[in-house]
Coordinates of C-alpha atoms in Angstrom, one line a residue:
M794 CA 10.5 24.5 5.1
K795 CA 11.6 22.1 7.9
R796 CA 13.1 18.9 6.6
A797 CA 10.6 16.2 7.4
I798 CA 12.5 13.4 9.0
T799 CA 12.6 11.8 12.3
F800 CA 16.3 12.1 13.2
I801 CA 16.6 9.3 15.7
L802 CA 15.0 6.8 13.2
A803 CA 17.2 8.1 10.4
A804 CA 20.3 7.8 12.6
S805 CA 19.5 4.2 13.5
M806 CA 18.9 3.4 9.8
L807 CA 22.2 5.1 9.0
A808 CA 24.1 3.1 11.6
A809 CA 22.8 0.0 10.0
A810 CA 23.7 1.1 6.5
L811 CA 27.2 2.0 7.6
T812 CA 27.8 -1.6 8.7
G813 CA 26.8 -3.0 5.3
C814 CA 28.9 -3.6 2.2
G815 CA 27.0 -0.9 0.3
Q816 CA 28.1 2.0 2.6
Q817 CA 28.0 5.4 0.8
K818 CA 30.6 7.7 2.2
A819 CA 30.4 11.4 2.8
P820 CA 31.4 13.7 -0.1
T821 CA 34.7 15.4 0.0
V822 CA 35.8 18.9 -1.1
S823 CA 37.6 18.8 -4.5
E824 CA 40.9 20.6 -4.8
T825 CA 39.4 22.4 -7.8
P826 CA 36.6 24.8 -6.7
P827 CA 33.2 24.1 -8.3
E828 CA 32.1 26.4 -11.1
V829 CA 30.2 29.5 -10.0
S830 CA 26.4 29.2 -10.8
E831 CA 25.2 31.3 -13.7
N832 CA 22.2 32.2 -11.4
F833 CA 24.6 33.8 -8.9
N834 CA 25.1 37.5 -8.3
A835 CA 28.5 38.3 -6.8
T836 CA 27.3 41.5 -5.2
G837 CA 24.1 43.1 -4.1
C838 CA 20.7 41.4 -3.6
P839 CA 19.1 39.1 -4.5
I840 CA 22.0 36.7 -4.2
V841 CA 20.4 34.5 -6.9
N842 CA 18.1 35.5 -9.7
E843 CA 16.0 32.4 -9.5
P844 CA 15.2 31.0 -6.0
V845 CA 17.6 28.4 -4.6
T846 CA 17.1 26.2 -1.6
L847 CA 19.8 25.5 0.9
H848 CA 19.6 22.6 3.4
V849 CA 20.7 24.1 6.7
F850 CA 21.2 22.0 9.8
A851 CA 20.9 24.0 13.1
S852 CA 20.4 23.7 16.8
R853 CA 17.3 25.4 18.2
H854 CA 16.6 26.4 21.8
G855 CA 13.5 24.9 23.4
L856 CA 12.0 28.3 23.8
S857 CA 12.6 29.3 20.1
E858 CA 9.9 29.2 17.5
E859 CA 10.4 27.4 14.2
Y860 CA 13.0 29.5 12.4
S861 CA 11.0 29.5 9.2
T862 CA 8.3 31.5 11.1
I863 CA 10.6 34.1 12.6
Q864 CA 10.3 37.4 10.8
T865 CA 14.1 38.0 10.6
F866 CA 14.6 34.8 8.6
I867 CA 11.5 35.4 6.5
D868 CA 12.9 38.9 5.5
L869 CA 16.3 37.3 4.8
E870 CA 14.8 34.8 2.3
E871 CA 12.9 37.6 0.5
Q872 CA 16.0 39.8 0.4
T873 CA 18.4 37.1 -0.9
N874 CA 16.1 34.7 -2.8
V875 CA 17.8 31.9 -0.9
K876 CA 15.2 29.6 0.6
I877 CA 16.2 27.6 3.7
E878 CA 15.2 24.0 4.4
W879 CA 15.8 23.8 8.1
E880 CA 16.7 20.7 10.0
Y881 CA 17.4 20.6 13.7
S882 CA 19.8 18.6 15.8
P883 CA 18.1 16.4 18.3
E884 CA 18.2 17.4 21.9
A885 CA 19.0 13.9 23.1
D886 CA 22.1 11.9 22.1
W887 CA 23.4 14.3 19.5
E888 CA 27.0 13.6 20.4
T889 CA 26.4 9.9 19.5
Q890 CA 24.5 10.7 16.3
K891 CA 26.8 13.4 15.1
P892 CA 29.6 11.1 13.8
L893 CA 27.1 9.0 12.0
L894 CA 25.8 12.0 10.2
L895 CA 29.2 13.2 9.3
A896 CA 30.2 9.8 7.9
S897 CA 27.1 9.6 5.7
N898 CA 26.4 10.8 2.2
D899 CA 23.3 12.7 3.5
I900 CA 25.0 15.6 5.2
P901 CA 23.4 19.1 5.0
E902 CA 24.9 21.8 2.9
V903 CA 25.4 24.2 5.8
F904 CA 25.8 23.7 9.6
V905 CA 25.0 26.7 11.9
C906 CA 24.4 27.4 15.5
S907 CA 27.5 25.7 16.9
V908 CA 26.1 22.2 16.0
L909 CA 29.7 21.2 15.4
G910 CA 32.8 21.9 17.5
E911 CA 36.3 22.5 16.5
S912 CA 37.4 18.9 16.8
D913 CA 34.4 17.7 14.6
V914 CA 35.6 20.0 11.8
L915 CA 39.3 19.5 12.1
Q916 CA 39.0 15.8 12.2
N917 CA 37.1 15.9 8.9
P918 CA 38.8 18.6 7.0
T919 CA 37.9 17.3 3.5
L920 CA 34.2 17.5 4.4
F921 CA 34.3 21.3 4.8
Y922 CA 35.1 24.1 2.3
P923 CA 38.0 26.4 3.3
M924 CA 36.3 29.8 3.5
E925 CA 39.0 32.4 3.2
D926 CA 38.9 32.7 -0.6
Y927 CA 35.1 33.0 -0.7
I928 CA 35.3 35.6 2.1
E929 CA 37.8 37.6 0.1
Q930 CA 35.6 37.5 -3.1
Y931 CA 32.1 37.6 -1.8
C932 CA 31.7 38.4 1.9
P933 CA 32.1 42.1 2.6
N934 CA 30.3 41.9 6.0
I935 CA 32.7 39.1 7.2
Q936 CA 35.7 41.0 5.9
A937 CA 34.6 44.1 7.7
M938 CA 34.2 42.1 10.9
F939 CA 37.8 40.8 10.6
E940 CA 39.1 44.3 9.9
E941 CA 37.2 45.8 12.9
N942 CA 38.1 42.9 15.3
P943 CA 41.3 41.0 14.0
S944 CA 41.1 38.7 17.1
L945 CA 38.0 37.1 15.5
E946 CA 39.9 36.2 12.3
K947 CA 42.7 34.8 14.5
L948 CA 40.1 32.8 16.4
A949 CA 38.5 31.5 13.3
T950 CA 41.7 30.5 11.6
A951 CA 42.7 26.8 12.1
P952 CA 46.3 25.9 12.8
D953 CA 46.7 24.9 9.1
G954 CA 45.9 28.4 8.0
H955 CA 42.4 27.8 6.7
I956 CA 39.1 29.1 7.9
Y957 CA 36.5 26.2 8.1
G958 CA 34.1 27.8 10.5
L959 CA 32.8 31.3 11.2
P960 CA 33.0 33.1 14.6
K961 CA 30.5 35.3 16.4
Q962 CA 30.5 38.4 18.5
M963 CA 27.4 39.2 20.5
P964 CA 26.0 42.6 21.3
C965 CA 26.1 44.3 24.7
R966 CA 27.9 41.6 26.6
P967 CA 29.7 41.7 29.9
D968 CA 33.3 40.6 30.5
S969 CA 32.2 37.9 33.0
F970 CA 29.5 35.3 32.9
T971 CA 28.3 34.6 36.3
M972 CA 26.7 37.1 38.8
G973 CA 26.4 36.3 42.5
F974 CA 23.5 37.6 44.5
I975 CA 22.3 37.6 48.1
N976 CA 18.9 38.0 49.7
Q977 CA 19.0 41.6 51.1
Q978 CA 15.6 41.1 52.7
W979 CA 17.0 38.2 54.7
L980 CA 19.9 40.3 55.9
D981 CA 17.5 43.1 56.9
N982 CA 15.2 40.6 58.7
L983 CA 18.1 39.3 60.8
G984 CA 19.9 42.7 61.3
L985 CA 23.0 41.5 59.4
E986 CA 25.6 43.5 57.5
M987 CA 26.6 42.6 54.0
P988 CA 29.5 40.1 54.3
T989 CA 32.9 41.2 52.9
T990 CA 35.1 38.2 53.8
T991 CA 34.8 34.4 53.6
D992 CA 34.5 34.2 57.4
E993 CA 31.8 36.8 57.4
L994 CA 29.9 35.0 54.7
Y995 CA 30.1 31.8 56.7
E996 CA 28.5 33.6 59.7
V997 CA 25.7 35.0 57.5
L998 CA 24.9 31.6 55.9
K999 CA 24.8 30.1 59.4
A1000 CA 22.3 32.8 60.5
F1001 CA 20.2 32.2 57.3
K1002 CA 20.0 28.5 58.3
E1003 CA 19.3 28.8 62.0
Q1004 CA 17.2 32.0 62.4
D1005 CA 14.2 31.7 60.1
A1006 CA 15.6 34.3 57.7
N1007 CA 12.5 34.4 55.4
G1008 CA 10.3 35.0 58.5
N1009 CA 7.6 32.4 57.7
G1010 CA 7.8 30.6 61.1
D1011 CA 9.6 27.6 59.6
P1012 CA 13.4 27.7 60.5
N1013 CA 14.1 24.7 58.3
D1014 CA 13.0 25.7 54.8
E1015 CA 15.9 28.1 54.0
I1016 CA 18.7 27.1 51.6
P1017 CA 21.5 29.4 52.6
L1018 CA 23.5 28.9 49.4
S1019 CA 22.6 27.1 46.2
G1020 CA 23.7 26.6 42.6
I1021 CA 24.2 24.0 39.9
G1022 CA 27.4 22.1 40.6
M1023 CA 30.6 23.8 39.5
N1024 CA 31.9 25.2 36.2
N1025 CA 28.8 26.6 34.5
L1026 CA 26.7 29.8 34.5
A1027 CA 25.0 28.9 37.8
G1028 CA 28.0 27.0 39.3
I1029 CA 29.6 28.0 42.5
T1030 CA 33.2 28.2 41.2
P1031 CA 33.5 32.0 41.8
I1032 CA 34.1 31.0 45.4
F1033 CA 37.4 29.4 44.5
A1034 CA 38.6 32.8 43.2
W1035 CA 38.3 34.1 46.8
F1036 CA 41.1 31.6 47.7
G1037 CA 43.3 32.6 44.7
A1038 CA 42.1 29.8 42.4
V1039 CA 40.9 32.0 39.5
H1040 CA 39.6 29.8 36.7
S1041 CA 39.0 31.5 33.3
V1042 CA 35.3 30.9 33.0
N1043 CA 35.5 28.7 29.9
S1044 CA 37.9 26.2 31.5
W1045 CA 39.7 25.2 34.7
F1046 CA 42.8 26.9 33.4
E1047 CA 44.3 30.2 34.5
V1048 CA 47.4 32.1 33.4
N1049 CA 50.0 33.7 35.7
D1050 CA 52.8 35.7 34.1
G1051 CA 52.2 33.9 30.8
V1052 CA 52.4 30.4 32.4
V1053 CA 49.3 28.2 32.0
E1054 CA 48.2 26.4 35.2
Y1055 CA 45.5 23.9 35.9
V1056 CA 43.4 25.2 38.8
P1057 CA 42.3 21.9 40.4
A1058 CA 45.9 20.9 40.9
S1059 CA 46.7 24.0 43.0
E1060 CA 47.0 24.6 46.7
E1061 CA 44.5 27.5 46.4
F1062 CA 41.9 25.1 44.9
K1063 CA 42.5 22.8 47.9
E1064 CA 41.8 25.6 50.3
G1065 CA 38.6 26.5 48.4
I1066 CA 37.5 22.8 48.7
K1067 CA 38.0 22.8 52.4
Y1068 CA 35.9 26.0 52.8
L1069 CA 33.1 24.5 50.7
Q1070 CA 33.2 21.2 52.6
K1071 CA 32.7 23.1 55.8
L1072 CA 29.7 24.9 54.4
Y1073 CA 28.2 21.7 53.0
T1074 CA 28.7 19.5 56.0
E1075 CA 27.1 22.1 58.2
G1076 CA 24.1 22.3 55.9
L1077 CA 24.9 25.8 54.6
I1078 CA 25.0 24.7 51.0
D1079 CA 22.1 23.1 49.1
Q1080 CA 22.5 19.4 49.7
E1081 CA 21.3 18.8 46.1
L1082 CA 24.1 21.0 44.7
F1083 CA 25.4 18.2 42.5
T1084 CA 22.1 17.0 41.3
N1085 CA 20.4 20.4 40.7
D1086 CA 19.6 21.1 37.0
W1087 CA 18.0 23.9 35.0
S1088 CA 14.5 22.9 36.2
S1089 CA 15.1 22.2 39.9
Y1090 CA 17.4 25.2 40.5
P1091 CA 15.1 27.9 39.1
A1092 CA 12.2 26.4 41.0
K1093 CA 14.2 27.0 44.2
L1094 CA 15.1 30.5 43.3
N1095 CA 11.6 31.6 42.4
P1096 CA 9.1 29.4 44.4
E1097 CA 5.4 29.9 44.7
G1098 CA 5.6 31.3 48.2
D1099 CA 8.3 32.6 50.4
S1100 CA 11.9 32.9 49.2
L1101 CA 14.0 29.8 49.9
V1102 CA 17.6 30.7 48.7
G1103 CA 19.9 33.2 50.5
V1104 CA 22.9 33.2 48.1
G1105 CA 23.0 32.0 44.5
F1106 CA 24.7 32.4 41.1
H1107 CA 23.2 33.1 37.7
W1108 CA 23.4 35.4 34.6
S1109 CA 21.5 38.2 36.4
I1110 CA 19.2 38.6 39.4
E1111 CA 16.1 39.1 37.3
T1112 CA 16.9 36.1 35.1
A1113 CA 17.5 34.0 38.3
V1114 CA 14.6 34.9 40.6
G1115 CA 12.2 36.7 38.2
P1116 CA 11.2 40.3 37.8
T1117 CA 8.8 40.3 40.8
R1118 CA 11.1 38.8 43.4
K1119 CA 14.3 40.6 42.2
E1120 CA 13.8 43.5 44.6
E1121 CA 14.6 41.1 47.5
Y1122 CA 18.1 40.5 46.2
T1123 CA 21.3 42.5 45.6
Q1124 CA 24.6 41.8 43.9
L1125 CA 27.2 39.8 45.9
L1126 CA 30.7 41.1 45.4
P1127 CA 33.7 38.8 45.9
M1128 CA 34.6 38.0 49.4
K1129 CA 38.1 38.6 50.6
G1130 CA 39.7 35.2 51.4
P1131 CA 42.1 34.3 54.2
N1132 CA 45.1 35.2 52.1
G1133 CA 43.7 38.5 50.9
D1134 CA 42.6 37.1 47.5
Q1135 CA 39.5 38.8 46.2
Y1136 CA 38.8 38.0 42.6
W1137 CA 35.9 37.5 40.3
P1138 CA 36.3 35.2 37.2
V1139 CA 36.6 37.1 33.9
N1140 CA 37.0 36.2 30.3
P1141 CA 35.8 38.9 27.8
E1142 CA 36.3 36.7 24.8
A1143 CA 34.4 33.7 26.1
A1144 CA 31.6 36.0 27.2
K1145 CA 31.2 37.7 23.9
N1146 CA 32.8 35.6 21.2
G1147 CA 33.1 32.0 19.9
T1148 CA 33.9 30.2 16.7
Y1149 CA 32.7 27.3 14.6
Y1150 CA 29.2 28.8 14.4
A1151 CA 28.7 28.1 10.7
E1152 CA 30.3 25.7 8.2
V1153 CA 29.8 24.9 4.5
T1154 CA 30.1 21.2 3.5
A1155 CA 31.1 19.3 0.4
A1156 CA 27.5 18.5 -0.1
C1157 CA 27.0 22.2 -1.2
E1158 CA 27.0 22.3 -5.0
H1159 CA 27.5 26.1 -5.0
P1160 CA 29.4 27.2 -1.9
E1161 CA 29.5 30.8 -3.2
I1162 CA 25.8 31.0 -2.7
A1163 CA 26.0 29.6 0.8
M1164 CA 28.8 31.9 1.7
R1165 CA 26.9 35.0 0.5
W1166 CA 23.9 33.8 2.5
L1167 CA 26.0 33.5 5.6
D1168 CA 27.6 36.9 4.9
A1169 CA 24.1 38.4 4.9
L1170 CA 23.7 37.1 8.5
Y1171 CA 26.8 39.2 9.4
D1172 CA 25.1 42.4 8.5
Q1173 CA 25.2 44.0 11.9
K1174 CA 21.5 45.1 11.9
T1175 CA 20.5 41.5 10.9
S1176 CA 22.8 40.0 13.5
M1177 CA 21.3 42.2 16.1
Q1178 CA 17.8 40.8 15.2
T1179 CA 19.0 37.2 15.1
F1180 CA 20.2 37.8 18.7
Y1181 CA 17.4 39.9 20.2
G1182 CA 14.5 39.2 17.9
P1183 CA 12.9 41.2 15.0
I1184 CA 12.5 45.0 14.9
G1185 CA 8.7 45.5 15.5
T1186 CA 8.4 42.6 17.8
T1187 CA 11.1 42.6 20.5
M1188 CA 12.9 45.7 19.3
E1189 CA 12.2 49.1 18.0
E1190 CA 14.2 51.3 15.7
N1191 CA 14.4 55.0 16.8
A1192 CA 14.4 58.1 14.6
D1193 CA 18.0 58.9 15.6
G1194 CA 19.3 55.5 14.3
T1195 CA 19.5 53.8 17.7
Y1196 CA 17.7 50.7 18.7
T1197 CA 15.8 49.8 21.9
V1198 CA 15.1 46.2 23.1
L1199 CA 11.6 46.4 24.4
D1200 CA 10.7 45.3 27.9
P1201 CA 9.1 41.9 27.9
P1202 CA 5.5 41.1 28.9
E1203 CA 4.9 41.2 32.6
G1204 CA 6.4 38.2 34.5
V1205 CA 8.7 37.3 31.6
S1206 CA 12.5 38.0 31.6
G1207 CA 14.0 39.7 28.6
E1208 CA 16.3 36.8 27.8
T1209 CA 13.4 34.3 27.7
W1210 CA 11.3 36.6 25.5
A1211 CA 14.2 37.1 23.1
W1212 CA 14.8 33.4 22.7
Q1213 CA 11.2 33.0 21.4
Y1214 CA 11.9 35.1 18.3
S1215 CA 15.6 34.4 17.6
W1216 CA 18.4 31.9 17.8
G1217 CA 19.9 33.9 20.7
D1218 CA 23.6 33.3 21.4
Q1219 CA 23.7 30.1 19.4
G1220 CA 24.0 31.5 15.9
P1221 CA 26.7 33.1 13.6
M1222 CA 26.6 36.9 14.1
Y1223 CA 28.6 40.0 14.5
V1224 CA 27.6 43.1 16.4
G1225 CA 30.7 45.2 17.0
D1226 CA 31.4 47.4 20.0
A1227 CA 30.5 50.6 18.1
F1228 CA 27.2 49.2 16.9
S1229 CA 26.4 47.9 20.4
E1230 CA 26.6 51.5 21.6
K1231 CA 23.5 52.2 19.5
I1232 CA 21.5 49.5 21.4
T1233 CA 19.6 49.9 24.6
P1234 CA 19.3 46.3 25.8
S1235 CA 16.5 44.8 27.9
R1236 CA 16.3 45.7 31.6
D1237 CA 17.9 42.4 32.8
V1238 CA 20.9 42.9 30.5
R1239 CA 21.2 46.5 31.7
E1240 CA 21.3 45.1 35.2
K1241 CA 24.0 42.6 34.1
L1242 CA 26.2 45.2 32.5
E1243 CA 25.9 47.4 35.6
A1244 CA 26.8 44.5 37.8
D1245 CA 29.8 43.8 35.6
K1246 CA 31.1 47.3 36.2
N1247 CA 31.0 46.5 39.9
Y1248 CA 33.1 43.3 39.4
A1249 CA 35.7 45.0 37.1
P1250 CA 38.0 46.0 40.0
Y1251 CA 38.2 42.3 41.0
F1252 CA 39.2 41.0 37.5
K1253 CA 42.6 39.5 36.9
D1254 CA 44.6 41.0 34.1
E1255 CA 45.5 37.6 32.7
Y1256 CA 43.0 34.9 31.7
Y1257 CA 43.0 31.9 29.4
P1258 CA 41.5 33.1 26.1
L1259 CA 39.5 31.2 23.4
V1260 CA 42.2 29.4 21.4
T1261 CA 42.3 26.8 18.6
F1262 CA 44.0 23.4 18.8
T1263 CA 45.5 21.4 16.0
Q1264 CA 43.8 18.2 15.0
E1265 CA 46.6 16.2 16.7
E1266 CA 46.1 18.3 19.9
N1267 CA 42.4 17.8 19.8
D1268 CA 42.9 14.0 19.4
E1269 CA 45.1 13.9 22.5
L1270 CA 42.9 16.2 24.5
S1271 CA 39.8 14.1 23.7
I1272 CA 41.4 11.3 25.7
I1273 CA 43.3 13.1 28.4
S1274 CA 40.7 15.7 29.3
T1275 CA 37.9 13.2 29.5
D1276 CA 39.8 11.2 32.2
V1277 CA 41.1 14.3 34.0
T1278 CA 37.8 16.1 34.1
K1279 CA 36.0 12.9 35.3
C1280 CA 38.5 12.5 38.1
V1281 CA 38.3 16.1 39.2
D1282 CA 34.5 16.2 39.1
E1283 CA 34.3 13.0 41.2
M1284 CA 36.8 14.0 43.8
M1285 CA 35.3 17.5 44.1
A1286 CA 31.9 16.0 44.9
S1287 CA 33.4 13.5 47.3
W1288 CA 35.4 16.1 49.2
I1289 CA 32.7 18.8 49.3
T1290 CA 30.0 16.4 50.5
G1291 CA 32.4 15.1 53.2
A1292 CA 32.5 11.6 51.8
S1293 CA 36.3 11.7 51.8
D1294 CA 39.1 13.9 53.3
I1295 CA 41.1 16.1 50.9
D1296 CA 44.2 16.2 53.1
A1297 CA 44.4 12.4 53.2
D1298 CA 43.6 12.1 49.4
W1299 CA 45.6 15.1 48.0
D1300 CA 48.9 13.4 47.2
S1301 CA 47.3 10.3 45.6
Y1302 CA 44.9 12.6 43.7
L1303 CA 47.8 14.6 42.2
Q1304 CA 49.6 11.3 41.4
Q1305 CA 46.4 10.1 39.7
L1306 CA 46.2 13.3 37.6
S1307 CA 49.9 12.8 36.7
D1308 CA 49.2 9.2 35.6
M1309 CA 46.4 10.6 33.4
K1310 CA 49.0 12.8 31.7
L1311 CA 47.9 16.1 33.2
D1312 CA 51.3 17.5 32.4
R1313 CA 50.8 16.8 28.7
M1314 CA 47.4 18.4 28.9
I1315 CA 48.9 21.5 30.3
E1316 CA 51.6 21.5 27.6
I1317 CA 49.0 21.4 24.9
Y1318 CA 47.1 24.3 26.5
Q1319 CA 50.4 26.2 26.9
A1320 CA 51.3 25.7 23.3
A1321 CA 47.9 26.8 22.1
Y1322 CA 48.1 29.9 24.4
D1323 CA 51.6 30.8 23.1
R1324 CA 50.4 30.5 19.5
Y1325 CA 47.5 32.7 20.2
M1326 CA 49.6 35.4 22.0
G1327 CA 52.2 35.2 19.3

């Protein structure tokens, strides 16, 4: 059952309690492992003979149903005899409330769904059980995952050699996140060819703006190019790759011949900014680029009447503009830039994998039970259903041992439908490449995978992978990266919108980044990269 508390109220009460003399601190993991429960079965199911309840703290997407009502989790409870008391992180102000919870004596037994990050765990190592011994004794699914994909064990292992959080690998994933798309109907309406260079794209966007591309008689309602700011799924950062500034999807870092570089401090980045400023100041980029969000941007991509956007970025065309309007659009391949650069951002690990998706805390009296419950989630058939939704609802199992993700109801994207009956990409899971070959994903994911094949010739061989940082490195980065990222974000917005001139500002901008210890930030990322590659 869901834990019946109002979290914001509880957090405020907790904050008050922490300031008082009667503060009760969070529990700590003893050096001596707790005794194994007599109720516990080391192998097979059920995990426990008599039902046991675990208090599990999770995030939950706004589209997802209560986890206790989703058939996959109902089946797991019946199979394991482990009942789950679900509690959910608040959507608002979680980053402020999180340290209060971690400092209290009222922490949950298990965290799942990436509620915590690497720095949260490594800064509180005595709060979390090291998992490696439990994995060796009780977790055959997790062991099999590590044997099949050793990079996930490397990813999950903290610099001190312990595993405090579990990783994930999602099924049927591409090597890149973002897909670009262009309104083919607009091109046809105006008799234009598909652009192949940045100069040709400029001319196409200009025609979209000036020549009533959607044909509704209003030459002023078209948005030639739109997106949500920069470095996110719907951000316009792929454009920088056409100028040689190829960020690695999950960060502003790239790797060239083993050397880590910070993209926003490069000349290539500067040239990309100049191009975007030209587009923006001529009205060829959505003037609300930096204020668009996940409600306003989709509304522009899929309005009630005529199409409004010529070029955009998203997970897939169907996800972006909807199944009805998708026939208007086609994939946008990378443009060739003025220096011949023609890349598309890639990062297979960031697109498929992640870590710190489940942790067991010192509040757990019997971590062996929690670890076996988590291991059950790593059964690949179960993981498939926590990602796509239950067999019999959003999936079907075929007689030949393969699986098909069912097409969603009319007017609904496959991604949206799956979220309703799963925890999607937020949860701990493992679906290996071999198992993924048994799955026929939804039509929008099939579209995404086909699009990814078209981008493959434009991927760089080197990219900045998912790495782990030491506690000391995380402490430094929490200060340095905050200042550096804020500076970069502010200056990008100022330059692109034409509020200031990048040539006039460039030297002082680089000096400001240097004063903020950018060089040290790069050193930390280089050290983490070298450890990973070593």
